[in-house]
């Protein structure tokens, strides 16, 4: 049994009395000790999926329209709110993109970690303080004894993200969701944070879901990769298999769109057009209006998920068309 | 134009604001058509009908000179609209120019905004009183004084908004295109200030009514012979026990007008700032 | 060899932080601490660095959105930093800027036509509206947009389209030097590639010189002829694109290059 199992999850935005689908029945599973990367462009539904798993969609315009999310074998979507809250920050935790807005600016960072610990663990204040120091050491914040007394704005972006990670792993979560954790950071800091996440995972054996728009970040950190486009997972495989045998034209287009830093490229092979608006219904394959290899079937029939190779699933009628 | 349409739409969504709008329309009609609508000359004495109770032919009764209260109230609407729009005009033009220029030309701003700060250290009514004692009692002077008082708050608000707009990327882009000061100020900044100015105008209009009534009441506003709601209150206040209608009618008119304008202002503010929209819908 | 189009010499930009007050001393932050480089005609100089390195400040100083503390910038023989604001205005046509945020850089109240016509009338490049309209239509096509777009307002366009309009506003006055400040970092990967291709194509066709500012090393490599690496207000290394990437000399450049997440080679 997988640690986290998402089945046919559907999400929709309630707008003007209508429900506009944004996540259209996605399924994936994450095992312990595994890092799953979810990659896609803005609006593909990757962050909403994370929020749905964490139960953070209440009081928003997003509705869960179907499916199931099972964590440690228990269904989250029907769980009592109190029970679910007890899981959050404890058995499962999330790290967001912008560490400044996720930390409360009027409290010292040490106190904020202590607060999380005392909420979920039966610890005395001094025990919680002690553990906070050890957590900050773990995430390699320099001089933790001084830093616990700092306010968020007194820390650099990288240090704030380290504090956020310390807070997320405070209770040894089995599942850590990292939603664009390094997007706001410089490349040198990004590298350190990604290494830290990998290192922590090795030590704690937890599962990580890493959400990013950056294929490079995903390729370097993840064991398995799911590529999302307009609310569906169009391709999923282990990182090695995926990058060696890209099969979906969208994944290929994404890779070709990135200007590489390690070699010269004369022209980029950009994906033409843009992602259609949410309220636009696309018949057939959602990617067909932008696909260079489109055929008649793509315009009428929605491709079902199928195995392209062992452990490599894909939603495309004509995978690897560019080969022929 | 689009702004106006969206404002009207958001007004229509609110019952109270719609009622307010209707009331203000009635006041405007009374103001424009006063000579046709008023049953009597507002200045005519009728010594035989002094302090007559509401009834026929004096629907709202008469005052201690025997002047028809209804006719005076209708003519009073004229003054209300005149003072309101006049003050709004003065406040927006003076305050707008001071605020915009202060934010745009920083050095000038240091000077002008300190002057504004000093004026704002006075309570609004006190400032108006001081200014009125220096000037003659007249309609124009009242407008100038009330307008000046609210020009200070307008300048403050516009100073902040202009400062923010000045840092917007599209303003920098216009500067990079070679746009001069006038073009940046009037083509790129001012149009983005129209909606907040409209909201500000509605509140100034409402406050100007109260301010004018207070000045009249203290005998420092409009000349006593001018029929205004404030003057009516002021002149007849000693008859409050014998002829309460003399105070109830003009008082009610002032309250209704101010209240209506505030409702309208709230509705306009909400149509501009969506943060307020959800919780107060239907009010 | 002809003289460079722009010679930047020892540019210094200091910011006062914390306004200072009765009881506090003003603190000075050195955003740019003595930067010199040349940009030749038809050349793209990439300026790369992390946040706070001062790279954007250089671009903003060259368009006079920021005031320099010292140094000179000789553009076609005149020191543009020494000119009065009035004397600099006619030169604005020659030095144009593409901004990062396509959602903030267009006045929401103006139609695309009004926005694009503004520089034409300011610099007297069009005699009347119909001539302006023709030039706008032509430029919109150049950046891959339908000329009908000119009747519409910015909110009707996506980020990528707005950035194309921003590029059209720059190209319509036929500048000599374009400063592009992170022009694609707000865009999605697939749109970023389209806009990068467009910028490269327009640069090649018009032969305009360009200062391309970005934090993304891949993007800078794709677009630039030469590259300057900045750190803490100073240039640590400057040189030909391939020299910088293939044999970096400065430690910081090496660290920067080593930090880029490695991507598997794109499928053929």
PDB file of C-alpha atoms in Angstrom, chain A residues 41-42 186-188 190-191 213 215-217 219-220 243 252 254-255 257-268 270-274 290 322-323, chain C residues 50-51 158 161 188-194 196-197 200-201 204 217-219 221-222 241-242 245 255-256 258-268:
ATOM      1  CA  UNK A  41       3.004  25.365 -16.377  1.00  0.00           C
ATOM      2  CA  UNK A  42       0.864  27.805 -14.417  1.00  0.00           C
ATOM      3  CA  UNK A 186      18.641  32.417  -6.334  1.00  0.00           C
ATOM      4  CA  UNK A 187      20.187  29.414  -8.116  1.00  0.00           C
ATOM      5  CA  UNK A 188      23.024  28.989  -5.646  1.00  0.00           C
ATOM      6  CA  UNK A 190      18.180  26.749  -4.706  1.00  0.00           C
ATOM      7  CA  UNK A 191      20.868  24.125  -5.027  1.00  0.00           C
ATOM      8  CA  UNK A 213       7.507  24.459 -13.149  1.00  0.00           C
ATOM      9  CA  UNK A 215      12.067  20.574 -15.318  1.00  0.00           C
ATOM     10  CA  UNK A 216      15.702  20.980 -14.299  1.00  0.00           C
ATOM     11  CA  UNK A 217      14.811  21.048 -10.603  1.00  0.00           C
ATOM     12  CA  UNK A 219      15.144  16.084 -13.059  1.00  0.00           C
ATOM     13  CA  UNK A 220      17.793  16.609 -10.390  1.00  0.00           C
ATOM     14  CA  UNK A 243      14.019  11.734 -19.711  1.00  0.00           C
ATOM     15  CA  UNK A 252       9.077  17.045 -25.407  1.00  0.00           C
ATOM     16  CA  UNK A 254       8.646  21.657 -22.536  1.00  0.00           C
ATOM     17  CA  UNK A 255      12.157  20.231 -22.689  1.00  0.00           C
ATOM     18  CA  UNK A 257      11.578  25.234 -24.708  1.00  0.00           C
ATOM     19  CA  UNK A 258      14.218  25.545 -22.036  1.00  0.00           C
ATOM     20  CA  UNK A 259      17.360  27.333 -23.195  1.00  0.00           C
ATOM     21  CA  UNK A 260      20.162  25.049 -22.027  1.00  0.00           C
ATOM     22  CA  UNK A 261      23.112  26.490 -20.121  1.00  0.00           C
ATOM     23  CA  UNK A 262      25.526  23.778 -21.148  1.00  0.00           C
ATOM     24  CA  UNK A 263      25.487  24.168 -24.909  1.00  0.00           C
ATOM     25  CA  UNK A 264      24.681  26.631 -27.666  1.00  0.00           C
ATOM     26  CA  UNK A 265      21.307  26.524 -29.358  1.00  0.00           C
ATOM     27  CA  UNK A 266      20.510  28.652 -32.379  1.00  0.00           C
ATOM     28  CA  UNK A 267      16.712  28.644 -32.090  1.00  0.00           C
ATOM     29  CA  UNK A 268      14.425  27.231 -29.421  1.00  0.00           C
ATOM     30  CA  UNK A 270       8.890  26.608 -28.772  1.00  0.00           C
ATOM     31  CA  UNK A 271       5.420  25.103 -28.303  1.00  0.00           C
ATOM     32  CA  UNK A 272       3.138  27.254 -30.452  1.00  0.00           C
ATOM     33  CA  UNK A 273       0.038  28.965 -29.014  1.00  0.00           C
ATOM     34  CA  UNK A 274      -0.850  29.039 -25.337  1.00  0.00           C
ATOM     35  CA  UNK A 290      -0.746  23.227 -29.756  1.00  0.00           C
ATOM     36  CA  UNK A 322       8.569  12.673 -34.030  1.00  0.00           C
ATOM     37  CA  UNK A 323      10.482   9.409 -34.376  1.00  0.00           C
TER      38      UNK A 323
ATOM     39  CA  UNK C  50      21.579  36.909  -8.480  1.00  0.00           C
ATOM     40  CA  UNK C  51      19.007  39.099  -6.765  1.00  0.00           C
ATOM     41  CA  UNK C 158      -2.291  36.970 -21.802  1.00  0.00           C
ATOM     42  CA  UNK C 161       0.871  38.646 -25.652  1.00  0.00           C
ATOM     43  CA  UNK C 188       5.743  30.209 -18.455  1.00  0.00           C
ATOM     44  CA  UNK C 189       8.412  28.028 -20.037  1.00  0.00           C
ATOM     45  CA  UNK C 190       6.606  27.435 -23.326  1.00  0.00           C
ATOM     46  CA  UNK C 191       5.711  31.124 -23.709  1.00  0.00           C
ATOM     47  CA  UNK C 192       9.200  32.149 -22.602  1.00  0.00           C
ATOM     48  CA  UNK C 193      10.661  30.221 -25.537  1.00  0.00           C
ATOM     49  CA  UNK C 194       8.352  32.001 -27.983  1.00  0.00           C
ATOM     50  CA  UNK C 196      12.990  34.635 -26.520  1.00  0.00           C
ATOM     51  CA  UNK C 197      12.889  33.520 -30.140  1.00  0.00           C
ATOM     52  CA  UNK C 200      16.501  37.108 -30.877  1.00  0.00           C
ATOM     53  CA  UNK C 201      14.907  37.351 -34.303  1.00  0.00           C
ATOM     54  CA  UNK C 204      19.208  39.959 -35.611  1.00  0.00           C
ATOM     55  CA  UNK C 217      22.069  31.514 -17.202  1.00  0.00           C
ATOM     56  CA  UNK C 218      20.463  29.432 -19.924  1.00  0.00           C
ATOM     57  CA  UNK C 219      18.453  32.389 -21.154  1.00  0.00           C
ATOM     58  CA  UNK C 221      23.579  32.066 -23.021  1.00  0.00           C
ATOM     59  CA  UNK C 222      20.840  31.718 -25.632  1.00  0.00           C
ATOM     60  CA  UNK C 241      29.640  33.804 -24.181  1.00  0.00           C
ATOM     61  CA  UNK C 242      31.396  30.536 -24.793  1.00  0.00           C
ATOM     62  CA  UNK C 245      30.479  29.070 -19.960  1.00  0.00           C
ATOM     63  CA  UNK C 255      29.745  28.304  -8.437  1.00  0.00           C
ATOM     64  CA  UNK C 256      26.905  29.859 -10.381  1.00  0.00           C
ATOM     65  CA  UNK C 258      27.597  24.476 -10.919  1.00  0.00           C
ATOM     66  CA  UNK C 259      24.299  25.457  -9.285  1.00  0.00           C
ATOM     67  CA  UNK C 260      22.182  25.203 -12.424  1.00  0.00           C
ATOM     68  CA  UNK C 261      19.979  22.121 -12.236  1.00  0.00           C
ATOM     69  CA  UNK C 262      21.205  19.840 -14.968  1.00  0.00           C
ATOM     70  CA  UNK C 263      18.667  18.977 -17.595  1.00  0.00           C
ATOM     71  CA  UNK C 264      18.827  15.874 -19.726  1.00  0.00           C
ATOM     72  CA  UNK C 265      19.502  16.706 -23.382  1.00  0.00           C
ATOM     73  CA  UNK C 266      16.369  17.604 -25.300  1.00  0.00           C
ATOM     74  CA  UNK C 267      15.025  14.810 -27.499  1.00  0.00           C
ATOM     75  CA  UNK C 268      15.787  15.244 -31.175  1.00  0.00           C
TER      76      UNK C 268
END
